Amino acid sequence: MRHLMSPLDFSVEELDTLLDLAQDIEAHPEKYAHACEGKKLATLFYEPSTRTRLSHEAAMLNLGGSIMGFSSADSSSAAKGESVSDTIRTISCYADICAMRHPKEGAPMVACQHSSIPVINAGDGGHQHPTQTLTDLLTIRNLKGRLGNMTIGLCGDLKFGRTVHSLINALVRYDGIRFILISPEELRLPEYIRHDVLDRNNIPYEEVVRLEDAMPDLDILYMTRVQKERFFNEEDYVRMKDFYILDRAKMKLAPEDMYVLHPLPRVNEIAVEVDDDPRAAYFRQVQYGVYVRMALILTLLDIHVD
Amino acid sequence: MRHLMSPLDFSVEELDTLLDLAQDIEAHPEKYAHACEGKKLATLFYEPSTRTRLSHEAAMLNLGGSIMGFSSADSSSAAKGESVSDTIRTISCYADICAMRHPKEGAPMVACQHSSIPVINAGDGGHQHPTQTLTDLLTIRNLKGRLGNMTIGLCGDLKFGRTVHSLINALVRYDGIRFILISPEELRLPEYIRHDVLDRNNIPYEEVVRLEDAMPDLDILYMTRVQKERFFNEEDYVRMKDFYILDRAKMKLAPEDMYVLHPLPRVNEIAVEVDDDPRAAYFRQVQYGVYVRMALILTLLDIHVD
Amino acid sequence: MRHLMSPLDFSVEELDTLLDLAQDIEAHPEKYAHACEGKKLATLFYEPSTRTRLSHEAAMLNLGGSIMGFSSADSSSAAKGESVSDTIRTISCYADICAMRHPKEGAPMVACQHSSIPVINAGDGGHQHPTQTLTDLLTIRNLKGRLGNMTIGLCGDLKFGRTVHSLINALVRYDGIRFILISPEELRLPEYIRHDVLDRNNIPYEEVVRLEDAMPDLDILYMTRVQKERFFNEEDYVRMKDFYILDRAKMKLAPEDMYVLHPLPRVNEIAVEVDDDPRAAYFRQVQYGVYVRMALILTLLDIHVD
């Protein structure tokens, strides 16, 4: 049985197959409308995340399956001191597949070791959020027609940003990838990723402080939020915050075929005026997130549709 | 695409069609049991309201569709500072139609401006609660066989009562409507409704302080709760509270074919002894609420059943 | 119309029929996969209990039905002061059957008196939890091939343990039942059960303080948790706590064909090392809980499958 713990669980070839399936689902949704009939997805959300939960649920419902679960730890047996391994053994009797979100790193890994149903890691603390990465990959591939040979700007909090780290790890497996890392000094990509992932894979990258400086070179701009409290001091924050807000003026500097992604929710790091730009792809990304999760559920349940 | 923001969104003719559909659903539920197969309703409840949420969910399930969503803001992305317009654009990727309950007036209106799926306003602060009004209209029409030419008593908190204001606005569009407004002085119907809605439409009305005085004349009695804290002082409350409690004795004063409605939940404004009176229609009203929401979902999704 | 308030609502014959049905469901789940199509289960959980809620939901989904409801009182109308009897009359308009969990003893009984749909008591305070008892009975019958003629060890908190009391009441109706009651002095089975239930039915029983002493004689060991705060003093707790922790060493004292049950969640009263023992049946018990609830839903809805 297979689980999804990290985006790297899939080889590049397996990932290609998964993304092909997602693309076929997008093109022919009706073919898949009954693929999971009689199957149940349990969403085990030990911390709330409406977007991620509903995306999994929409995926399962689109496949004709059913959904059940809980949306916060208060309403779960965790409050009574039950271990994750006991919970998953119980859930294995109720559902055919589950998606687990947990504040503690590694909890989904513990779960999958005791589970008799496939477990999807739907986010574990600051550690992994693999279905977001699958979503990002499908979005990039669908928009640009490829996953290699491109320059990707990663903007915002590169120090703590789980989605950014995960995306880097996934993209370095493709040829011709180049990164522009756009962040304040305080929030630079950690040394262990620059060294162990980028340098070791001979991935070219550049670090810049201002978003404007990166725009002209990009194929993809991946935006994330910069939280005020991450800055060393108020003065730095005031001086720099506008560097990381994408607006119409900055969009003018970018190529015609560059696309903007964002894992959402956004707060103010992308001005609302950008939403109408055809290159703003963050809401299409949400839709791709449903398709890729449909493909994932089918893959983990080993269900094939002709 | 259509949304439901206010009961007045539908013309009298459109409303007739909707209520006819609801009546056909009541008569032939099996005809509609698969009408929404493959469709998903998202319930976005930023404040809890079990009754309203479950009523929408029951409606969608009766039509063969699926349900998803959240039942309080704690478990939603709102906590992370996401705007309603971003949330609805996301939900548009997950569901085919949604029902939104929000503590802030106007939030569903903002949502429908950015939505690519129909939005049902399931209550926004003290502002609107249009599906309750549709329920009330269907109930009155089914019980009395008509919507015009009748005397309607509105009893309780007429000052703050959202459902009462909404019902008045809906009913003044029919001929021969007359209101008896039954409330303490402190909780009279606001001047702007008396003047702008009733007077301007030449709707006859009368204001009385005691429920007993109104009973003999009524075709419909619409009860609402009078909260103690709305009174100017304890003395007034003690003196008057019994005026607004419907009991068997007061029911004796009413015509044989008068019906009692209540938006529920009730606390003690209708004595339990009234429940067995055949004229007590408030639980039948709940059932009509499901039928009318089924009709509404079909109408907004533009699904027609032969 | 039938409800389930107590395990004793069913006669021994009716229970046999129910357990036979559960066994047939286990053997031929596909026969029942559409038995409840178009039917809705409402889970009304006034206090959280994920395990019990999901078990009922899994049961209904396995039968092809739909689920709706709430998982804690915060998101229900109870907060607005609605009575249980009004809530159930409302829910009767939404669903075809419901499962109610309530912190107050007797609440489901009030509900069933005003309901027009079958009500399943899914636990009311310290009073009853009949679907757990049905689960226990099915598990014992499936593992041992019979319900009578056996020695059952009940271990842990026998004073406050609702599931234990309920199981005793259910088992004394079978021939050849003998109990070994294993608990600290402070947590002995209450006098009213020993006298009114055991003695009156001429059921042989023995009381022991140490689990070791009981092991060799048992056909079934039913474990429950001993909470520290139930002990008279810290000293007693420290002295005795290990008596009530089942581990591999104690399992060596038990017969080959003895099975261990537990209503779950467990904390540490069964060491994890016991999980791999083929006699550890507490996770199989969870699975039986789904089958027996499927049988119960079919029985209460009077749905028959050929």
Tab-separated table of N, CA, C and O in Angstrom, chain C residues 231-302:
chain	number	residue	atom	x	y	z
C	231	PHE	N	-8.754	6.961	42.606
C	231	PHE	CA	-8.208	6.295	43.800
C	231	PHE	C	-8.342	7.187	45.028
C	231	PHE	O	-8.364	8.406	44.925
C	232	PHE	N	-8.430	6.521	46.170
C	232	PHE	CA	-8.562	7.275	47.422
C	232	PHE	C	-7.323	8.110	47.693
C	232	PHE	O	-7.410	9.237	48.124
C	233	ASN	N	-6.144	7.522	47.458
C	233	ASN	CA	-4.933	8.282	47.706
C	233	ASN	C	-3.811	7.845	46.764
C	233	ASN	O	-3.863	6.775	46.160
C	234	GLU	N	-2.832	8.691	46.645
C	234	GLU	CA	-1.695	8.496	45.753
C	234	GLU	C	-0.979	7.174	46.030
C	234	GLU	O	-0.588	6.453	45.105
C	235	GLU	N	-0.868	6.849	47.298
C	235	GLU	CA	-0.163	5.649	47.728
C	235	GLU	C	-0.815	4.378	47.169
C	235	GLU	O	-0.159	3.521	46.590
C	236	ASP	N	-2.149	4.324	47.298
C	236	ASP	CA	-2.899	3.192	46.743
C	236	ASP	C	-2.700	3.092	45.239
C	236	ASP	O	-2.533	2.008	44.680
C	237	TYR	N	-2.736	4.253	44.613
C	237	TYR	CA	-2.603	4.275	43.162
C	237	TYR	C	-1.267	3.693	42.727
C	237	TYR	O	-1.199	2.809	41.875
C	238	VAL	N	-0.205	4.166	43.360
C	238	VAL	CA	1.137	3.701	43.017
C	238	VAL	C	1.266	2.187	43.279
C	238	VAL	O	1.810	1.449	42.468
C	239	ARG	N	0.707	1.751	44.393
C	239	ARG	CA	0.789	0.356	44.765
C	239	ARG	C	0.058	-0.557	43.786
C	239	ARG	O	0.479	-1.661	43.479
C	240	MET	N	-1.045	-0.053	43.267
C	240	MET	CA	-1.916	-0.959	42.542
C	240	MET	C	-1.973	-0.774	41.028
C	240	MET	O	-2.498	-1.637	40.334
C	241	LYS	N	-1.474	0.339	40.550
C	241	LYS	CA	-1.766	0.627	39.145
C	241	LYS	C	-1.312	-0.475	38.178
C	241	LYS	O	-1.984	-0.753	37.194
C	242	ASP	N	-0.209	-1.105	38.489
C	242	ASP	CA	0.281	-2.145	37.583
C	242	ASP	C	-0.599	-3.392	37.534
C	242	ASP	O	-0.541	-4.166	36.584
C	243	PHE	N	-1.418	-3.550	38.565
C	243	PHE	CA	-2.345	-4.691	38.555
C	243	PHE	C	-3.286	-4.616	37.355
C	243	PHE	O	-3.830	-5.628	36.930
C	244	TYR	N	-3.509	-3.395	36.880
C	244	TYR	CA	-4.559	-3.179	35.867
C	244	TYR	C	-3.998	-2.785	34.511
C	244	TYR	O	-4.697	-2.255	33.677
C	245	ILE	N	-2.713	-3.020	34.342
C	245	ILE	CA	-2.107	-2.790	33.037
C	245	ILE	C	-1.826	-4.150	32.413
C	245	ILE	O	-1.058	-4.947	32.954
C	246	LEU	N	-2.469	-4.364	31.288
C	246	LEU	CA	-2.293	-5.642	30.606
C	246	LEU	C	-1.026	-5.595	29.759
C	246	LEU	O	-0.866	-4.711	28.913
C	247	ASP	N	-0.123	-6.535	30.001
C	247	ASP	CA	1.110	-6.588	29.214
C	247	ASP	C	1.355	-8.022	28.737
C	247	ASP	O	0.546	-8.930	28.992
C	248	ARG	N	2.474	-8.198	28.057
C	248	ARG	CA	2.760	-9.499	27.470
C	248	ARG	C	2.893	-10.584	28.545
C	248	ARG	O	2.439	-11.713	28.373
C	249	ALA	N	3.495	-10.193	29.679
C	249	ALA	CA	3.686	-11.157	30.764
C	249	ALA	C	2.344	-11.693	31.260
C	249	ALA	O	2.162	-12.899	31.449
C	250	LYS	N	1.397	-10.786	31.450
C	250	LYS	CA	0.074	-11.233	31.934
C	250	LYS	C	-0.637	-12.062	30.866
C	250	LYS	O	-1.373	-12.990	31.173
C	251	MET	N	-0.418	-11.704	29.593
C	251	MET	CA	-1.065	-12.448	28.503
C	251	MET	C	-0.599	-13.910	28.495
C	251	MET	O	-1.349	-14.802	28.074
C	252	LYS	N	0.608	-14.141	28.965
C	252	LYS	CA	1.117	-15.521	28.994
C	252	LYS	C	0.300	-16.413	29.920
C	252	LYS	O	0.288	-17.630	29.757
C	253	LEU	N	-0.376	-15.806	30.899
C	253	LEU	CA	-1.175	-16.572	31.854
C	253	LEU	C	-2.543	-16.973	31.301
C	253	LEU	O	-3.255	-17.762	31.914
C	254	ALA	N	-2.900	-16.395	30.168
C	254	ALA	CA	-4.262	-16.585	29.658
C	254	ALA	C	-4.326	-17.746	28.671
C	254	ALA	O	-3.325	-18.086	28.037
C	255	PRO	N	-5.518	-18.348	28.543
C	255	PRO	CA	-5.679	-19.431	27.566
C	255	PRO	C	-5.423	-18.948	26.142
C	255	PRO	O	-5.524	-17.751	25.844
C	256	GLU	N	-5.170	-19.898	25.287
C	256	GLU	CA	-4.918	-19.648	23.860
C	256	GLU	C	-6.101	-18.994	23.160
C	256	GLU	O	-5.938	-18.298	22.178
C	257	ASP	N	-7.302	-19.344	23.614
C	257	ASP	CA	-8.506	-18.886	22.906
C	257	ASP	C	-9.262	-17.821	23.701
C	257	ASP	O	-10.460	-17.656	23.565
C	258	MET	N	-8.544	-17.119	24.567
C	258	MET	CA	-9.135	-15.966	25.255
C	258	MET	C	-8.926	-14.726	24.381
C	258	MET	O	-7.887	-14.581	23.744
C	259	TYR	N	-9.906	-13.841	24.368
C	259	TYR	CA	-9.767	-12.605	23.590
C	259	TYR	C	-9.880	-11.376	24.479
C	259	TYR	O	-10.621	-11.367	25.461
C	260	VAL	N	-9.107	-10.374	24.112
C	260	VAL	CA	-9.113	-9.114	24.874
C	260	VAL	C	-9.946	-8.075	24.124
C	260	VAL	O	-9.683	-7.792	22.957
C	261	LEU	N	-10.923	-7.499	24.819
C	261	LEU	CA	-11.735	-6.417	24.254
C	261	LEU	C	-11.480	-5.125	25.034
C	261	LEU	O	-11.022	-5.160	26.183
C	262	HIS	N	-11.769	-4.017	24.413
C	262	HIS	CA	-11.629	-2.714	25.063
C	262	HIS	C	-12.518	-1.756	24.290
C	262	HIS	O	-12.485	-1.755	23.062
C	263	PRO	N	-13.289	-0.917	24.991
C	263	PRO	CA	-14.185	-0.015	24.249
C	263	PRO	C	-13.435	1.125	23.542
C	263	PRO	O	-14.000	1.773	22.680
C	264	LEU	N	-12.174	1.321	23.896
C	264	LEU	CA	-11.351	2.391	23.342
C	264	LEU	C	-11.971	3.775	23.596
C	264	LEU	O	-13.156	3.863	23.777
C	265	PRO	N	-11.233	4.860	23.605
C	265	PRO	CA	-9.780	4.883	23.477
C	265	PRO	C	-9.081	4.332	24.724
C	265	PRO	O	-9.572	4.468	25.834
C	266	ARG	N	-7.947	3.710	24.497
C	266	ARG	CA	-7.124	3.264	25.618
C	266	ARG	C	-6.073	4.341	25.884
C	266	ARG	O	-5.724	5.105	24.980
C	267	VAL	N	-5.582	4.396	27.072
C	267	VAL	CA	-4.456	5.268	27.323
C	267	VAL	C	-3.229	4.398	27.542
C	267	VAL	O	-2.453	4.194	26.624
C	268	ASN	N	-3.086	3.805	28.724
C	268	ASN	CA	-1.929	2.915	28.891
C	268	ASN	C	-2.297	1.614	29.592
C	268	ASN	O	-1.434	0.869	30.019
C	269	GLU	N	-3.590	1.342	29.689
C	269	GLU	CA	-4.014	0.144	30.413
C	269	GLU	C	-3.779	-1.125	29.609
C	269	GLU	O	-3.847	-2.227	30.178
C	270	ILE	N	-3.518	-0.996	28.328
C	270	ILE	CA	-3.028	-2.146	27.559
C	270	ILE	C	-1.712	-1.718	26.923
C	270	ILE	O	-1.683	-0.752	26.150
C	271	ALA	N	-0.641	-2.400	27.258
C	271	ALA	CA	0.663	-2.060	26.690
C	271	ALA	C	0.636	-2.321	25.183
C	271	ALA	O	0.003	-3.273	24.714
C	272	VAL	N	1.318	-1.447	24.462
C	272	VAL	CA	1.329	-1.541	23.003
C	272	VAL	C	1.867	-2.897	22.539
C	272	VAL	O	1.468	-3.414	21.491
C	273	GLU	N	2.749	-3.486	23.339
C	273	GLU	CA	3.330	-4.787	22.966
C	273	GLU	C	2.286	-5.891	22.837
C	273	GLU	O	2.536	-6.917	22.202
C	274	VAL	N	1.111	-5.668	23.430
C	274	VAL	CA	0.047	-6.682	23.357
C	274	VAL	C	-0.667	-6.656	21.999
C	274	VAL	O	-1.262	-7.647	21.570
C	275	ASP	N	-0.555	-5.520	21.316
C	275	ASP	CA	-1.328	-5.333	20.070
C	275	ASP	C	-1.102	-6.446	19.054
C	275	ASP	O	-2.003	-6.784	18.284
C	276	ASP	N	0.105	-6.985	19.013
C	276	ASP	CA	0.414	-8.001	18.005
C	276	ASP	C	-0.042	-9.407	18.392
C	276	ASP	O	0.009	-10.327	17.581
C	277	ASP	N	-0.467	-9.551	19.626
C	277	ASP	CA	-0.968	-10.849	20.070
C	277	ASP	C	-2.263	-11.155	19.318
C	277	ASP	O	-3.144	-10.304	19.236
C	278	PRO	N	-2.383	-12.349	18.739
C	278	PRO	CA	-3.613	-12.644	17.975
C	278	PRO	C	-4.877	-12.584	18.827
C	278	PRO	O	-5.973	-12.488	18.292
C	279	ARG	N	-4.689	-12.629	20.144
C	279	ARG	CA	-5.860	-12.560	21.027
C	279	ARG	C	-6.313	-11.131	21.319
C	279	ARG	O	-7.347	-10.915	21.934
C	280	ALA	N	-5.502	-10.170	20.903
C	280	ALA	CA	-5.883	-8.756	21.080
C	280	ALA	C	-6.950	-8.414	20.042
C	280	ALA	O	-6.654	-8.364	18.851
C	281	ALA	N	-8.174	-8.209	20.475
C	281	ALA	CA	-9.283	-8.096	19.519
C	281	ALA	C	-9.900	-6.702	19.492
C	281	ALA	O	-10.910	-6.487	18.846
C	282	TYR	N	-9.254	-5.738	20.170
C	282	TYR	CA	-9.925	-4.427	20.325
C	282	TYR	C	-10.018	-3.640	19.037
C	282	TYR	O	-10.870	-2.774	18.908
C	283	PHE	N	-9.137	-3.882	18.075
C	283	PHE	CA	-9.305	-3.158	16.809
C	283	PHE	C	-10.301	-3.882	15.890
C	283	PHE	O	-11.047	-3.227	15.158
C	284	ARG	N	-10.336	-5.213	15.996
C	284	ARG	CA	-11.398	-5.935	15.277
C	284	ARG	C	-12.775	-5.505	15.808
C	284	ARG	O	-13.733	-5.384	15.060
C	285	GLN	N	-12.810	-5.269	17.127
C	285	GLN	CA	-14.036	-4.794	17.772
C	285	GLN	C	-14.546	-3.509	17.108
C	285	GLN	O	-15.749	-3.319	16.946
C	286	VAL	N	-13.631	-2.600	16.744
C	286	VAL	CA	-14.021	-1.359	16.067
C	286	VAL	C	-14.732	-1.684	14.752
C	286	VAL	O	-15.758	-1.097	14.411
C	287	GLN	N	-14.175	-2.662	14.027
C	287	GLN	CA	-14.781	-3.052	12.755
C	287	GLN	C	-16.156	-3.662	12.976
C	287	GLN	O	-17.102	-3.352	12.253
C	288	TYR	N	-16.285	-4.496	13.997
C	288	TYR	CA	-17.596	-5.057	14.310
C	288	TYR	C	-18.592	-3.949	14.667
C	288	TYR	O	-19.785	-4.056	14.401
C	289	GLY	N	-18.081	-2.893	15.276
C	289	GLY	CA	-18.946	-1.757	15.627
C	289	GLY	C	-19.603	-1.146	14.407
C	289	GLY	O	-20.732	-0.645	14.481
C	290	VAL	N	-18.906	-1.152	13.283
C	290	VAL	CA	-19.502	-0.633	12.048
C	290	VAL	C	-20.575	-1.597	11.542
C	290	VAL	O	-21.683	-1.187	11.186
C	291	TYR	N	-20.267	-2.883	11.540
C	291	TYR	CA	-21.241	-3.865	11.042
C	291	TYR	C	-22.516	-3.856	11.875
C	291	TYR	O	-23.618	-3.913	11.342
C	292	VAL	N	-22.347	-3.786	13.192
C	292	VAL	CA	-23.543	-3.871	14.037
C	292	VAL	C	-24.385	-2.604	13.890
C	292	VAL	O	-25.619	-2.652	13.957
C	293	ARG	N	-23.723	-1.466	13.648
C	293	ARG	CA	-24.499	-0.231	13.434
C	293	ARG	C	-25.183	-0.241	12.067
C	293	ARG	O	-26.266	0.313	11.907
C	294	MET	N	-24.571	-0.875	11.089
C	294	MET	CA	-25.260	-1.059	9.804
C	294	MET	C	-26.529	-1.885	10.006
C	294	MET	O	-27.609	-1.531	9.517
C	295	ALA	N	-26.385	-2.968	10.767
C	295	ALA	CA	-27.543	-3.833	11.034
C	295	ALA	C	-28.610	-3.071	11.807
C	295	ALA	O	-29.814	-3.203	11.548
C	296	LEU	N	-28.173	-2.252	12.739
C	296	LEU	CA	-29.108	-1.475	13.556
C	296	LEU	C	-29.881	-0.467	12.708
C	296	LEU	O	-31.101	-0.326	12.838
C	297	ILE	N	-29.178	0.253	11.843
C	297	ILE	CA	-29.837	1.251	10.982
C	297	ILE	C	-30.882	0.565	10.103
C	297	ILE	O	-32.015	1.024	9.990
C	298	LEU	N	-30.501	-0.551	9.508
C	298	LEU	CA	-31.453	-1.284	8.665
C	298	LEU	C	-32.669	-1.728	9.473
C	298	LEU	O	-33.809	-1.622	9.022
C	299	THR	N	-32.413	-2.216	10.689
C	299	THR	CA	-33.504	-2.713	11.532
C	299	THR	C	-34.449	-1.585	11.936
C	299	THR	O	-35.671	-1.716	11.817
C	300	LEU	N	-33.881	-0.464	12.376
C	300	LEU	CA	-34.738	0.644	12.829
C	300	LEU	C	-35.486	1.283	11.662
C	300	LEU	O	-36.603	1.765	11.822
C	301	LEU	N	-34.868	1.293	10.486
C	301	LEU	CA	-35.559	1.840	9.308
C	301	LEU	C	-36.457	0.785	8.648
C	301	LEU	O	-37.131	1.080	7.668
C	302	ASP	N	-36.426	-0.432	9.198
C	302	ASP	CA	-37.265	-1.519	8.690
C	302	ASP	C	-36.989	-1.776	7.200
C	302	ASP	O	-37.906	-1.956	6.402
